[in-house]
mmCIF file of C-alpha atoms and ligand atoms in Angstrom:
data_model
loop_
_atom_site.group_PDB
_atom_site.id
_atom_site.type_symbol
_atom_site.label_atom_id
_atom_site.label_comp_id
_atom_site.label_asym_id
_atom_site.label_seq_id
_atom_site.Cartn_x
_atom_site.Cartn_y
_atom_site.Cartn_z
ATOM 1 C CA MET A 1 9.985 14.697 -5.019
ATOM 2 C CA ALA A 2 8.410 14.089 -8.340
ATOM 3 C CA GLU A 3 10.424 10.966 -9.529
ATOM 4 C CA ARG A 4 8.790 8.035 -10.972
ATOM 5 C CA LEU A 5 9.371 4.158 -9.599
ATOM 6 C CA ILE A 6 10.106 1.864 -12.387
ATOM 7 C CA ALA A 7 9.987 -1.973 -12.301
ATOM 8 C CA ASP A 8 11.934 -3.446 -15.084
ATOM 9 C CA ALA A 9 11.412 -7.024 -15.801
ATOM 10 C CA LEU A 10 11.388 -8.082 -12.104
ATOM 11 C CA SER A 11 11.357 -11.868 -11.546
ATOM 12 C CA TYR A 12 11.393 -13.418 -8.140
ATOM 13 C CA ARG A 13 12.405 -17.173 -7.414
ATOM 14 C CA ILE A 14 12.658 -19.093 -4.366
ATOM 15 C CA ALA A 15 13.173 -22.763 -3.902
ATOM 16 C CA ASP A 16 12.765 -23.383 -7.686
ATOM 17 C CA LYS A 17 9.372 -21.871 -7.555
ATOM 18 C CA THR A 18 8.710 -18.407 -9.654
ATOM 19 C CA ILE A 19 6.691 -16.199 -7.576
ATOM 20 C CA ILE A 20 7.101 -13.113 -9.582
ATOM 21 C CA GLN A 21 7.431 -13.386 -13.323
ATOM 22 C CA ASP A 22 8.972 -10.813 -15.811
ATOM 23 C CA VAL A 23 6.656 -7.804 -14.166
ATOM 24 C CA SER A 24 7.378 -4.179 -15.568
ATOM 25 C CA LEU A 25 5.341 -1.482 -14.268
ATOM 26 C CA THR A 26 5.923 2.205 -13.643
ATOM 27 C CA LEU A 27 4.407 4.271 -10.734
ATOM 28 C CA SER A 28 3.939 8.004 -10.971
ATOM 29 C CA PRO A 29 4.039 10.587 -8.613
ATOM 30 C CA GLY A 30 0.513 11.719 -7.056
ATOM 31 C CA GLU A 31 -1.246 8.361 -8.468
ATOM 32 C CA LEU A 32 -3.163 6.072 -6.298
ATOM 33 C CA VAL A 33 -2.643 2.756 -7.870
ATOM 34 C CA ALA A 34 -4.306 -0.572 -6.418
ATOM 35 C CA LEU A 35 -2.800 -4.127 -6.580
ATOM 36 C CA ILE A 36 -5.472 -6.914 -6.892
ATOM 37 C CA GLY A 37 -5.347 -10.523 -7.583
ATOM 38 C CA PRO A 38 -6.425 -13.752 -6.035
ATOM 39 C CA ASN A 39 -4.899 -15.230 -2.946
ATOM 40 C CA GLY A 40 -1.270 -16.440 -3.723
ATOM 41 C CA ALA A 41 -0.715 -14.385 -6.876
ATOM 42 C CA GLY A 42 2.350 -12.678 -5.653
ATOM 43 C CA LYS A 43 0.781 -9.201 -4.395
ATOM 44 C CA SER A 44 2.853 -9.196 -1.200
ATOM 45 C CA THR A 45 5.915 -10.362 -2.796
ATOM 46 C CA LEU A 46 5.901 -7.650 -5.708
ATOM 47 C CA LEU A 47 5.092 -5.072 -3.064
ATOM 48 C CA ARG A 48 8.516 -6.174 -1.213
ATOM 49 C CA LEU A 49 10.609 -6.039 -4.537
ATOM 50 C CA LEU A 50 8.920 -2.471 -5.277
ATOM 51 C CA THR A 51 10.018 -1.312 -1.731
ATOM 52 C CA GLY A 52 13.719 -2.962 -1.747
ATOM 53 C CA TYR A 53 12.601 -5.319 1.053
ATOM 54 C CA LEU A 54 13.443 -8.294 -1.264
ATOM 55 C CA ARG A 55 15.867 -8.186 -4.333
ATOM 56 C CA PRO A 56 14.521 -9.398 -7.383
ATOM 57 C CA THR A 57 16.316 -12.488 -8.998
ATOM 58 C CA SER A 58 16.194 -10.798 -12.403
ATOM 59 C CA GLY A 59 15.267 -7.202 -13.352
ATOM 60 C CA ARG A 60 15.606 -4.178 -11.600
ATOM 61 C CA CYS A 61 13.667 -1.385 -9.587
ATOM 62 C CA ALA A 62 14.559 2.269 -9.623
ATOM 63 C CA LEU A 63 13.433 5.167 -7.802
ATOM 64 C CA GLY A 64 14.089 8.324 -9.193
ATOM 65 C CA GLY A 65 16.336 6.636 -12.007
ATOM 66 C CA LYS A 66 18.476 4.997 -9.307
ATOM 67 C CA SER A 67 18.205 1.487 -8.451
ATOM 68 C CA LEU A 68 17.012 0.709 -4.871
ATOM 69 C CA GLU A 69 20.010 -0.948 -4.078
ATOM 70 C CA GLN A 70 21.889 2.200 -4.631
ATOM 71 C CA TRP A 71 19.900 4.095 -2.177
ATOM 72 C CA PRO A 72 21.210 4.647 1.297
ATOM 73 C CA THR A 73 19.035 3.150 3.686
ATOM 74 C CA GLN A 74 18.150 6.184 5.769
ATOM 75 C CA THR A 75 17.485 8.259 2.539
ATOM 76 C CA LEU A 76 15.027 5.738 1.112
ATOM 77 C CA SER A 77 13.183 5.592 4.398
ATOM 78 C CA ARG A 78 12.686 9.140 4.263
ATOM 79 C CA HIS A 79 11.312 8.745 0.966
ATOM 80 C CA ARG A 80 9.191 5.393 1.177
ATOM 81 C CA ALA A 81 7.319 3.562 3.913
ATOM 82 C CA VAL A 82 5.227 0.528 3.973
ATOM 83 C CA MET A 83 2.647 -0.577 5.772
ATOM 84 C CA ARG A 84 2.756 -4.423 6.130
ATOM 85 C CA GLN A 85 0.041 -7.143 6.494
ATOM 86 C CA ASN A 86 -0.518 -8.110 10.082
ATOM 87 C CA THR A 87 2.385 -6.290 12.032
ATOM 88 C CA GLN A 88 2.553 -7.931 15.414
ATOM 89 C CA LEU A 89 5.242 -6.371 17.771
ATOM 90 C CA GLY A 90 7.487 -8.212 20.148
ATOM 91 C CA PHE A 91 6.929 -5.368 22.763
ATOM 92 C CA ASP A 92 4.166 -3.663 24.317
ATOM 93 C CA TRP A 93 4.364 -0.282 23.710
ATOM 94 C CA PRO A 94 1.814 2.479 24.194
ATOM 95 C CA VAL A 95 0.288 3.854 20.825
ATOM 96 C CA GLU A 96 2.362 6.836 20.727
ATOM 97 C CA ALA A 97 5.488 5.054 20.813
ATOM 98 C CA VAL A 98 4.817 2.641 18.107
ATOM 99 C CA ILE A 99 3.585 5.817 15.942
ATOM 100 C CA GLY A 100 7.116 7.325 16.837
ATOM 101 C CA MET A 101 8.965 4.407 15.603
ATOM 102 C CA GLY A 102 8.033 5.938 12.106
ATOM 103 C CA ARG A 103 10.337 8.888 12.974
ATOM 104 C CA ALA A 104 13.381 6.948 13.346
ATOM 105 C CA PRO A 105 14.919 7.929 9.834
ATOM 106 C CA TRP A 106 14.596 11.611 11.163
ATOM 107 C CA SER A 107 16.450 13.264 13.716
ATOM 108 C CA GLY A 108 14.960 16.659 15.039
ATOM 109 C CA SER A 109 13.154 17.516 18.198
ATOM 110 C CA ALA A 110 9.536 17.834 16.869
ATOM 111 C CA LYS A 111 8.849 14.021 17.247
ATOM 112 C CA SER A 112 5.998 14.439 19.472
ATOM 113 C CA ALA A 113 4.152 17.178 17.677
ATOM 114 C CA THR A 114 4.586 15.358 14.463
ATOM 115 C CA VAL A 115 3.254 11.899 16.061
ATOM 116 C CA HIS A 116 0.337 14.318 17.178
ATOM 117 C CA GLN A 117 -0.565 15.599 13.807
ATOM 118 C CA VAL A 118 -0.307 12.139 12.197
ATOM 119 C CA MET A 119 -2.747 10.961 15.108
ATOM 120 C CA SER A 120 -4.716 13.647 14.247
ATOM 121 C CA VAL A 121 -5.412 12.949 10.488
ATOM 122 C CA THR A 122 -5.305 9.407 10.980
ATOM 123 C CA GLY A 123 -8.110 9.221 13.750
ATOM 124 C CA CYS A 124 -5.765 7.803 16.171
ATOM 125 C CA LEU A 125 -6.050 10.429 18.932
ATOM 126 C CA PRO A 126 -8.863 8.365 20.879
ATOM 127 C CA LEU A 127 -6.166 5.511 20.998
ATOM 128 C CA ALA A 128 -3.615 7.644 22.855
ATOM 129 C CA GLY A 129 -2.403 6.087 26.054
ATOM 130 C CA ARG A 130 -3.552 2.555 24.919
ATOM 131 C CA ARG A 131 -1.172 -0.450 24.719
ATOM 132 C CA TYR A 132 -0.738 -1.518 21.137
ATOM 133 C CA ALA A 133 -0.749 -4.922 21.742
ATOM 134 C CA ALA A 134 -4.167 -4.692 23.628
ATOM 135 C CA LEU A 135 -5.794 -2.972 20.703
ATOM 136 C CA SER A 136 -8.154 -4.714 18.052
ATOM 137 C CA GLY A 137 -6.980 -6.053 14.959
ATOM 138 C CA GLY A 138 -8.719 -2.945 12.906
ATOM 139 C CA GLU A 139 -7.278 -0.379 15.607
ATOM 140 C CA GLN A 140 -3.882 -1.935 14.977
ATOM 141 C CA GLN A 141 -4.173 -1.223 11.285
ATOM 142 C CA ARG A 142 -4.958 2.349 12.048
ATOM 143 C CA VAL A 143 -1.922 2.716 14.279
ATOM 144 C CA GLN A 144 0.453 1.027 11.473
ATOM 145 C CA LEU A 145 -1.122 3.369 9.034
ATOM 146 C CA ALA A 146 -0.109 6.355 11.252
ATOM 147 C CA ARG A 147 3.688 5.003 11.825
ATOM 148 C CA ALA A 148 3.852 4.914 8.204
ATOM 149 C CA LEU A 149 2.586 8.051 7.294
ATOM 150 C CA ALA A 150 4.705 9.669 10.494
ATOM 151 C CA GLN A 151 7.758 8.111 8.408
ATOM 152 C CA LEU A 152 6.842 10.372 5.344
ATOM 153 C CA TRP A 153 6.001 13.530 7.597
ATOM 154 C CA GLN A 154 7.561 16.540 6.369
ATOM 155 C CA ASN A 155 6.401 20.271 6.743
ATOM 156 C CA ASP A 156 2.807 19.360 8.158
ATOM 157 C CA ALA A 157 2.165 16.626 5.372
ATOM 158 C CA PRO A 158 3.469 13.309 4.246
ATOM 159 C CA ARG A 159 5.647 13.580 1.316
ATOM 160 C CA GLY A 160 6.881 10.480 -0.821
ATOM 161 C CA TRP A 161 5.886 6.944 -1.538
ATOM 162 C CA LEU A 162 3.390 4.817 0.457
ATOM 163 C CA PHE A 163 2.910 1.389 0.223
ATOM 164 C CA LEU A 164 0.189 -0.511 1.834
ATOM 165 C CA ASP A 165 -0.587 -4.315 1.808
ATOM 166 C CA GLU A 166 -4.315 -5.012 2.675
ATOM 167 C CA PRO A 167 -4.687 -1.924 4.853
ATOM 168 C CA THR A 168 -8.301 -2.318 5.159
ATOM 169 C CA SER A 169 -8.659 -6.027 5.950
ATOM 170 C CA ALA A 170 -9.877 -5.445 9.387
ATOM 171 C CA LEU A 171 -11.242 -1.775 9.200
ATOM 172 C CA ASP A 172 -15.298 -1.124 9.661
ATOM 173 C CA LEU A 173 -17.038 0.499 7.233
ATOM 174 C CA PHE A 174 -16.144 3.982 8.584
ATOM 175 C CA HIS A 175 -12.649 3.287 8.843
ATOM 176 C CA GLN A 176 -12.351 1.588 5.435
ATOM 177 C CA GLN A 177 -13.685 5.122 3.876
ATOM 178 C CA HIS A 178 -11.774 7.189 6.158
ATOM 179 C CA LEU A 179 -8.422 5.615 5.061
ATOM 180 C CA LEU A 180 -9.473 5.872 1.382
ATOM 181 C CA ARG A 181 -10.586 9.210 1.479
ATOM 182 C CA LEU A 182 -7.314 10.487 3.273
ATOM 183 C CA LEU A 183 -5.141 8.397 0.512
ATOM 184 C CA LYS A 184 -6.976 10.063 -2.057
ATOM 185 C CA SER A 185 -6.679 13.459 -0.901
ATOM 186 C CA LEU A 186 -3.174 13.314 -0.222
ATOM 187 C CA THR A 187 -2.403 11.954 -3.392
ATOM 188 C CA ALA A 188 -4.471 14.364 -5.115
ATOM 189 C CA LYS A 189 -2.255 17.164 -3.433
ATOM 190 C CA GLY A 190 0.481 15.590 -5.381
ATOM 191 C CA HIS A 191 3.030 15.052 -2.315
ATOM 192 C CA LEU A 192 2.035 11.418 -1.909
ATOM 193 C CA HIS A 193 2.017 8.569 -4.074
ATOM 194 C CA VAL A 194 0.587 5.420 -3.247
ATOM 195 C CA CYS A 195 0.635 1.763 -4.324
ATOM 196 C CA VAL A 196 -1.895 -0.301 -2.238
ATOM 197 C CA VAL A 197 -2.916 -4.011 -2.228
ATOM 198 C CA LEU A 198 -6.618 -4.087 -1.745
ATOM 199 C CA HIS A 199 -8.776 -7.316 -1.560
ATOM 200 C CA ASP A 200 -11.941 -5.395 -1.928
ATOM 201 C CA LEU A 201 -12.231 -4.418 -5.757
ATOM 202 C CA ASN A 202 -15.105 -2.292 -4.922
ATOM 203 C CA LEU A 203 -12.903 -0.217 -2.741
ATOM 204 C CA ALA A 204 -10.262 -0.282 -5.574
ATOM 205 C CA ALA A 205 -12.921 1.347 -8.118
ATOM 206 C CA LEU A 206 -14.069 3.915 -6.148
ATOM 207 C CA TRP A 207 -10.561 5.282 -5.238
ATOM 208 C CA ALA A 208 -7.989 3.852 -7.393
ATOM 209 C CA ASP A 209 -6.583 5.829 -10.193
ATOM 210 C CA ARG A 210 -5.349 2.824 -12.024
ATOM 211 C CA ILE A 211 -5.629 -0.903 -11.034
ATOM 212 C CA ILE A 212 -3.056 -3.543 -11.770
ATOM 213 C CA LEU A 213 -4.413 -7.223 -11.694
ATOM 214 C CA LEU A 214 -1.475 -9.977 -10.794
ATOM 215 C CA HIS A 215 -2.227 -13.665 -11.453
ATOM 216 C CA GLN A 216 0.506 -16.355 -10.803
ATOM 217 C CA GLY A 217 3.023 -13.825 -10.747
ATOM 218 C CA ASN A 218 2.218 -12.264 -14.047
ATOM 219 C CA ILE A 219 0.549 -8.946 -14.683
ATOM 220 C CA VAL A 220 -2.689 -10.054 -16.757
ATOM 221 C CA SER A 221 -4.291 -6.779 -16.708
ATOM 222 C CA ARG A 222 -3.952 -3.026 -15.911
ATOM 223 C CA GLY A 223 -5.235 0.397 -16.476
ATOM 224 C CA ALA A 224 -8.777 2.538 -15.139
ATOM 225 C CA PRO A 225 -10.941 0.624 -12.933
ATOM 226 C CA VAL A 226 -13.659 0.363 -15.709
ATOM 227 C CA GLU A 227 -10.763 -1.075 -18.106
ATOM 228 C CA VAL A 228 -9.825 -3.738 -15.657
ATOM 229 C CA LEU A 229 -13.294 -4.685 -13.498
ATOM 230 C CA GLN A 230 -14.781 -6.826 -16.471
ATOM 231 C CA ALA A 231 -16.803 -9.670 -15.432
ATOM 232 C CA ASN A 232 -15.161 -11.867 -17.944
ATOM 233 C CA ASP A 233 -11.694 -11.304 -16.825
ATOM 234 C CA LEU A 234 -12.521 -11.536 -13.064
ATOM 235 C CA ALA A 235 -14.166 -14.953 -13.621
ATOM 236 C CA ARG A 236 -11.216 -16.066 -15.593
ATOM 237 C CA TRP A 237 -8.366 -14.913 -12.942
ATOM 238 C CA TYR A 238 -10.402 -15.319 -9.675
ATOM 239 C CA GLY A 239 -12.329 -18.316 -10.910
ATOM 240 C CA ALA A 240 -15.756 -16.630 -9.415
ATOM 241 C CA GLU A 241 -18.762 -15.760 -11.026
ATOM 242 C CA VAL A 242 -19.286 -12.053 -10.727
ATOM 243 C CA GLN A 243 -21.789 -9.443 -12.158
ATOM 244 C CA ILE A 244 -20.683 -5.985 -12.940
ATOM 245 C CA GLY A 245 -22.776 -2.911 -11.895
ATOM 246 C CA GLN A 246 -22.521 0.747 -11.386
ATOM 247 C CA HIS A 247 -22.153 2.657 -8.106
ATOM 248 C CA PRO A 248 -25.139 4.760 -7.673
ATOM 249 C CA SER A 249 -23.099 7.854 -7.318
ATOM 250 C CA GLY A 250 -21.809 7.571 -10.964
ATOM 251 C CA ALA A 251 -19.828 6.079 -13.473
ATOM 252 C CA THR A 252 -17.749 3.938 -11.088
ATOM 253 C CA PRO A 253 -18.075 -0.083 -11.667
ATOM 254 C CA GLN A 254 -18.748 -2.430 -8.951
ATOM 255 C CA VAL A 255 -18.432 -6.149 -8.650
ATOM 256 C CA PHE A 256 -20.924 -8.251 -7.294
ATOM 257 C CA LEU A 257 -20.849 -11.924 -6.772
ATOM 258 C CA ALA A 258 -23.385 -13.970 -8.418
ATOM 259 C CA PRO A 259 -25.412 -15.878 -6.044
HETATM 260 N N1 LIG B 301 9.559 -17.278 1.345
HETATM 261 C C1 LIG B 301 8.774 -17.850 0.753
HETATM 262 N N2 LIG B 301 9.061 -19.190 0.102
HETATM 263 C C2 LIG B 301 8.433 -20.086 -0.135
HETATM 264 N N3 LIG B 301 6.963 -19.663 -1.051
HETATM 265 C C3 LIG B 301 6.844 -18.349 -0.894
HETATM 266 C C4 LIG B 301 7.473 -17.156 -0.300
HETATM 267 N N4 LIG B 301 6.897 -16.052 -0.415
HETATM 268 C C5 LIG B 301 5.751 -16.194 -0.929
HETATM 269 N N5 LIG B 301 5.929 -17.835 -1.514
HETATM 270 C C6 LIG B 301 4.811 -18.139 -2.383
HETATM 271 O O1 LIG B 301 4.481 -17.488 -3.248
HETATM 272 C C7 LIG B 301 3.304 -17.061 -3.557
HETATM 273 C C8 LIG B 301 2.820 -15.730 -3.635
HETATM 274 O O2 LIG B 301 2.902 -15.299 -2.334
HETATM 275 P P1 LIG B 301 2.389 -13.725 -1.783
HETATM 276 O O3 LIG B 301 3.355 -12.846 -2.445
HETATM 277 O O4 LIG B 301 2.329 -13.719 -0.482
HETATM 278 O O5 LIG B 301 0.830 -13.705 -2.399
HETATM 279 P P2 LIG B 301 -0.193 -12.656 -2.344
HETATM 280 O O6 LIG B 301 0.119 -11.547 -1.333
HETATM 281 O O7 LIG B 301 -0.710 -12.482 -3.503
HETATM 282 O O8 LIG B 301 -1.609 -13.553 -1.373
HETATM 283 C C9 LIG B 301 2.564 -17.919 -2.789
HETATM 284 O O9 LIG B 301 2.154 -19.415 -3.209
HETATM 285 C C10 LIG B 301 3.272 -18.182 -1.564
HETATM 286 O O10 LIG B 301 3.018 -19.133 -0.855
HETATM 287 MG MG1 LIG B 302 -0.492 -10.855 0.498
#
């Protein structure tokens, strides 16, 4: 599916408060786009608008030329998956069942084979048989990633649009690297298209093709990591004093807090 996702002048207001204001953006197939911004900037709200979980107060969001509201629910669920912030479940299911929930939009007999494949690529096999509710926060995040990828799984790989809201917030170093390398390699093959909210600007710098910086519901900067991660801009939008250096492995910028 090589269709673009286009948001055109999206605004979202609730209780007289404007949370997203006149946001336009285009996501292209095969890209890994990072959405960054300070707490309360509207990142999660924008992600909900881009995925059709919220309807904009004004403006439009279209996938493949068709407004998200016009997509039949099941068809849309086969094309885009969302990994939310802090997913708590109201039931105590084993890991495999939680990941298998991702297969709900699909009929077919290969569910357990698919779940096994997804667990393998996401490093969830060691969690097999465990109860989801008893997992650590980071382990739950890994299972939620697997569930989202299972939703998009077709012919041995995930295909379509994947949206993730702070998927690395509880992950240790190994699993942060594993997740971003996995997303990068899947997008590089062109079948998966990723938009991810990241708090860690250095992860965004290392792995994102493009960064979009949100502040008080507006896009205030966008471009390649080297364009967006400028000390003056970050100081202005985050209110933090930072210095920009370079990653030892090459030209990637890295952000350091001034002591
Ligand atoms: N349903 C809601 N009702 C009132 N305010 C909301 C609602 N959802 C979000 N907000 C407010 O909108 C702002 C943006 O929220 P959010 O999108 O969660 O920001 P972020 O993910 O960037 O931290 C915050 O100030 C938040 O309190
Ligand atoms: Mg958020």
